[in-house]
Amino acid sequence: MENKWKKQKLIFIPIAVLVFIAYISVTWNDSTGKKQSTISSTEEARLEQALSQIQGVGLVKVYFHYDNQPPKGNDTDNLLNGYLSSSETEKYVTGLLVVSEGASNPTIKRQLLETISRVMEMPTHRIMIVPMENKGDEQ
């Protein structure tokens, strides 16, 4: 009887260790992913809030595009890259999509483009600004 119990221990202990390691691995990856998305959503919200304060812009939504490889040229010192990088794999902000109520006005659109380009230290060809659909304008 005691010999049977020893065999069960020999089987059970390695399985328990493997399950524990798998659990730690999954929870560790989930927590770092959540941290990254929380940071990026916070930065997007801060940029949205600042842009919506510009006269004529109206409601604004900002979406970051990330890449694991640093952008070529002088873009490697992007303003948000220090905030949005993780210790394991660094993610770089390589593009922006801005949806704004005032973007249908060419003057507002140009002002948004110049402001975002300077604040984010990003070339204008990496920034896309589109007008927001107004539900009341549909016919």
C-alpha atoms as a printed R data frame, in Angstrom:
    type eleno elety resid chain resno       x      y       z
1   ATOM     1    CA   MET     A     1   0.000  0.000   0.000
2   ATOM     2    CA   GLU     A     2   2.824  2.385   0.911
3   ATOM     3    CA   ASN     A     3   4.615  1.564  -2.365
4   ATOM     4    CA   LYS     A     4   1.487  2.503  -4.348
5   ATOM     5    CA   TRP     A     5   1.300  5.863  -2.518
6   ATOM     6    CA   LYS     A     6   4.954  6.633  -3.401
7   ATOM     7    CA   LYS     A     7   4.232  5.952  -7.096
8   ATOM     8    CA   GLN     A     8   1.248  8.322  -6.987
9   ATOM     9    CA   LYS     A     9   3.419 11.002  -5.372
10  ATOM    10    CA   LEU     A    10   6.038 10.590  -8.057
11  ATOM    11    CA   ILE     A    11   3.395 11.177 -10.717
12  ATOM    12    CA   PHE     A    12   1.417 13.866  -8.915
13  ATOM    13    CA   ILE     A    13   4.296 16.161  -7.869
14  ATOM    14    CA   PRO     A    14   5.729 16.793 -11.393
15  ATOM    15    CA   ILE     A    15   2.220 17.341 -12.785
16  ATOM    16    CA   ALA     A    16   1.450 19.837  -9.999
17  ATOM    17    CA   VAL     A    17   4.722 21.676 -10.669
18  ATOM    18    CA   LEU     A    18   3.976 21.880 -14.401
19  ATOM    19    CA   VAL     A    19   0.445 23.170 -13.756
20  ATOM    20    CA   PHE     A    20   1.822 25.789 -11.361
21  ATOM    21    CA   ILE     A    21   4.437 26.959 -13.889
22  ATOM    22    CA   ALA     A    22   1.796 27.169 -16.619
23  ATOM    23    CA   TYR     A    23  -0.482 29.179 -14.329
24  ATOM    24    CA   ILE     A    24   2.298 31.631 -13.421
25  ATOM    25    CA   SER     A    25   3.221 32.014 -17.097
26  ATOM    26    CA   VAL     A    26  -0.349 32.769 -18.172
27  ATOM    27    CA   THR     A    27  -1.047 35.239 -15.363
28  ATOM    28    CA   TRP     A    28   2.293 36.997 -15.902
29  ATOM    29    CA   ASN     A    29   1.577 37.519 -19.616
30  ATOM    30    CA   ASP     A    30  -1.980 38.712 -18.909
31  ATOM    31    CA   SER     A    31  -0.832 41.292 -16.371
32  ATOM    32    CA   THR     A    32   1.832 42.777 -18.666
33  ATOM    33    CA   GLY     A    33  -0.652 42.914 -21.572
34  ATOM    34    CA   LYS     A    34  -3.252 44.675 -19.434
35  ATOM    35    CA   LYS     A    35  -0.653 47.168 -18.229
36  ATOM    36    CA   GLN     A    36   0.313 47.964 -21.823
37  ATOM    37    CA   SER     A    37  -3.273 48.488 -22.958
38  ATOM    38    CA   THR     A    38  -4.035 50.615 -19.895
39  ATOM    39    CA   ILE     A    39  -1.050 52.858 -20.576
40  ATOM    40    CA   SER     A    40  -1.910 53.262 -24.250
41  ATOM    41    CA   SER     A    41  -5.573 53.981 -23.593
42  ATOM    42    CA   THR     A    42  -4.555 56.576 -21.001
43  ATOM    43    CA   GLU     A    43  -2.243 58.284 -23.475
44  ATOM    44    CA   GLU     A    44  -4.917 58.193 -26.175
45  ATOM    45    CA   ALA     A    45  -7.404 59.749 -23.748
46  ATOM    46    CA   ARG     A    46  -4.961 62.509 -22.797
47  ATOM    47    CA   LEU     A    47  -4.326 63.347 -26.452
48  ATOM    48    CA   GLU     A    48  -8.073 63.284 -27.200
49  ATOM    49    CA   GLN     A    49  -8.752 65.656 -24.334
50  ATOM    50    CA   ALA     A    50  -6.049 68.086 -25.434
51  ATOM    51    CA   LEU     A    51  -7.138 68.075 -29.088
52  ATOM    52    CA   SER     A    52 -10.799 68.592 -28.233
53  ATOM    53    CA   GLN     A    53  -9.843 71.869 -26.533
54  ATOM    54    CA   ILE     A    54  -8.766 73.364 -29.874
55  ATOM    55    CA   GLN     A    55 -11.431 75.705 -31.234
56  ATOM    56    CA   GLY     A    56 -13.572 74.116 -33.951
57  ATOM    57    CA   VAL     A    57 -12.293 70.556 -33.460
58  ATOM    58    CA   GLY     A    58 -15.252 69.199 -31.478
59  ATOM    59    CA   LEU     A    59 -15.369 65.578 -30.391
60  ATOM    60    CA   VAL     A    60 -12.146 63.635 -31.067
61  ATOM    61    CA   LYS     A    61 -11.157 59.960 -31.059
62  ATOM    62    CA   VAL     A    62  -7.497 58.936 -31.324
63  ATOM    63    CA   TYR     A    63  -6.140 55.496 -32.218
64  ATOM    64    CA   PHE     A    64  -2.433 54.571 -32.032
65  ATOM    65    CA   HIS     A    65  -0.831 52.085 -34.412
66  ATOM    66    CA   TYR     A    66   2.039 50.103 -32.912
67  ATOM    67    CA   ASP     A    67   4.930 48.211 -34.412
68  ATOM    68    CA   ASN     A    68   7.592 46.080 -32.727
69  ATOM    69    CA   GLN     A    69  10.343 47.525 -34.882
70  ATOM    70    CA   PRO     A    70  11.585 51.077 -34.447
71  ATOM    71    CA   PRO     A    71  10.628 53.456 -37.252
72  ATOM    72    CA   LYS     A    72  13.358 54.391 -39.698
73  ATOM    73    CA   GLY     A    73  14.963 57.799 -39.660
74  ATOM    74    CA   ASN     A    74  14.625 60.311 -36.838
75  ATOM    75    CA   ASP     A    75  11.342 58.838 -35.562
76  ATOM    76    CA   THR     A    76  13.127 56.647 -32.989
77  ATOM    77    CA   ASP     A    77  12.767 59.330 -30.316
78  ATOM    78    CA   ASN     A    78   8.954 59.440 -30.512
79  ATOM    79    CA   LEU     A    79   7.456 61.190 -27.514
80  ATOM    80    CA   LEU     A    80   5.326 58.263 -26.322
81  ATOM    81    CA   ASN     A    81   7.773 55.444 -27.002
82  ATOM    82    CA   GLY     A    82   9.345 55.770 -23.564
83  ATOM    83    CA   TYR     A    83   5.956 55.491 -21.927
84  ATOM    84    CA   LEU     A    84   4.598 52.729 -24.109
85  ATOM    85    CA   SER     A    85   7.499 50.295 -24.181
86  ATOM    86    CA   SER     A    86   7.640 47.108 -22.167
87  ATOM    87    CA   SER     A    87  10.765 45.414 -20.935
88  ATOM    88    CA   GLU     A    88  10.218 42.285 -23.042
89  ATOM    89    CA   THR     A    89   9.240 43.645 -26.464
90  ATOM    90    CA   GLU     A    90   9.230 47.308 -27.173
91  ATOM    91    CA   LYS     A    91   6.269 48.634 -29.120
92  ATOM    92    CA   TYR     A    92   6.663 51.814 -31.095
93  ATOM    93    CA   VAL     A    93   3.927 54.228 -32.071
94  ATOM    94    CA   THR     A    94   4.274 54.314 -35.848
95  ATOM    95    CA   GLY     A    95   0.996 55.876 -36.874
96  ATOM    96    CA   LEU     A    96  -2.063 57.730 -35.667
97  ATOM    97    CA   LEU     A    97  -5.682 57.820 -36.723
98  ATOM    98    CA   VAL     A    98  -7.647 60.857 -35.575
99  ATOM    99    CA   VAL     A    99 -11.414 61.033 -36.077
100 ATOM   100    CA   SER     A   100 -12.786 64.510 -35.391
101 ATOM   101    CA   GLU     A   101 -16.050 66.373 -35.847
102 ATOM   102    CA   GLY     A   102 -14.234 69.453 -37.164
103 ATOM   103    CA   ALA     A   103 -12.000 67.584 -39.622
104 ATOM   104    CA   SER     A   104 -14.409 68.275 -42.490
105 ATOM   105    CA   ASN     A   105 -13.113 71.875 -42.383
106 ATOM   106    CA   PRO     A   106  -9.737 71.960 -44.251
107 ATOM   107    CA   THR     A   107  -8.348 74.660 -41.946
108 ATOM   108    CA   ILE     A   108  -9.127 72.648 -38.808
109 ATOM   109    CA   LYS     A   109  -7.761 69.495 -40.436
110 ATOM   110    CA   ARG     A   110  -4.462 71.232 -41.289
111 ATOM   111    CA   GLN     A   111  -4.217 72.667 -37.775
112 ATOM   112    CA   LEU     A   112  -4.800 69.226 -36.252
113 ATOM   113    CA   LEU     A   113  -2.173 67.671 -38.526
114 ATOM   114    CA   GLU     A   114   0.466 70.260 -37.634
115 ATOM   115    CA   THR     A   115  -0.308 70.097 -33.910
116 ATOM   116    CA   ILE     A   116  -0.206 66.303 -33.718
117 ATOM   117    CA   SER     A   117   2.939 66.129 -35.826
118 ATOM   118    CA   ARG     A   118   4.768 68.492 -33.492
119 ATOM   119    CA   VAL     A   119   3.453 67.064 -30.225
120 ATOM   120    CA   MET     A   120   4.060 63.440 -31.181
121 ATOM   121    CA   GLU     A   121   7.279 64.234 -33.072
122 ATOM   122    CA   MET     A   122   5.905 62.182 -35.951
123 ATOM   123    CA   PRO     A   123   6.002 62.924 -39.697
124 ATOM   124    CA   THR     A   124   2.709 64.053 -41.190
125 ATOM   125    CA   HIS     A   125   2.503 61.086 -43.589
126 ATOM   126    CA   ARG     A   126   2.032 58.807 -40.557
127 ATOM   127    CA   ILE     A   127  -1.001 60.749 -39.282
128 ATOM   128    CA   MET     A   128  -4.465 60.203 -40.756
129 ATOM   129    CA   ILE     A   129  -7.207 62.695 -39.904
130 ATOM   130    CA   VAL     A   130 -10.776 61.987 -40.986
131 ATOM   131    CA   PRO     A   131 -14.097 63.701 -40.276
132 ATOM   132    CA   MET     A   132 -16.429 62.087 -37.769
133 ATOM   133    CA   GLU     A   133 -19.776 60.913 -39.072
134 ATOM   134    CA   ASN     A   134 -22.609 62.986 -37.644
135 ATOM   135    CA   LYS     A   135 -25.706 60.857 -37.158
136 ATOM   136    CA   GLY     A   136 -27.981 63.882 -37.619
137 ATOM   137    CA   ASP     A   137 -26.581 64.626 -41.104
138 ATOM   138    CA   GLU     A   138 -27.801 61.349 -42.654
139 ATOM   139    CA   GLN     A   139 -30.714 61.593 -45.046
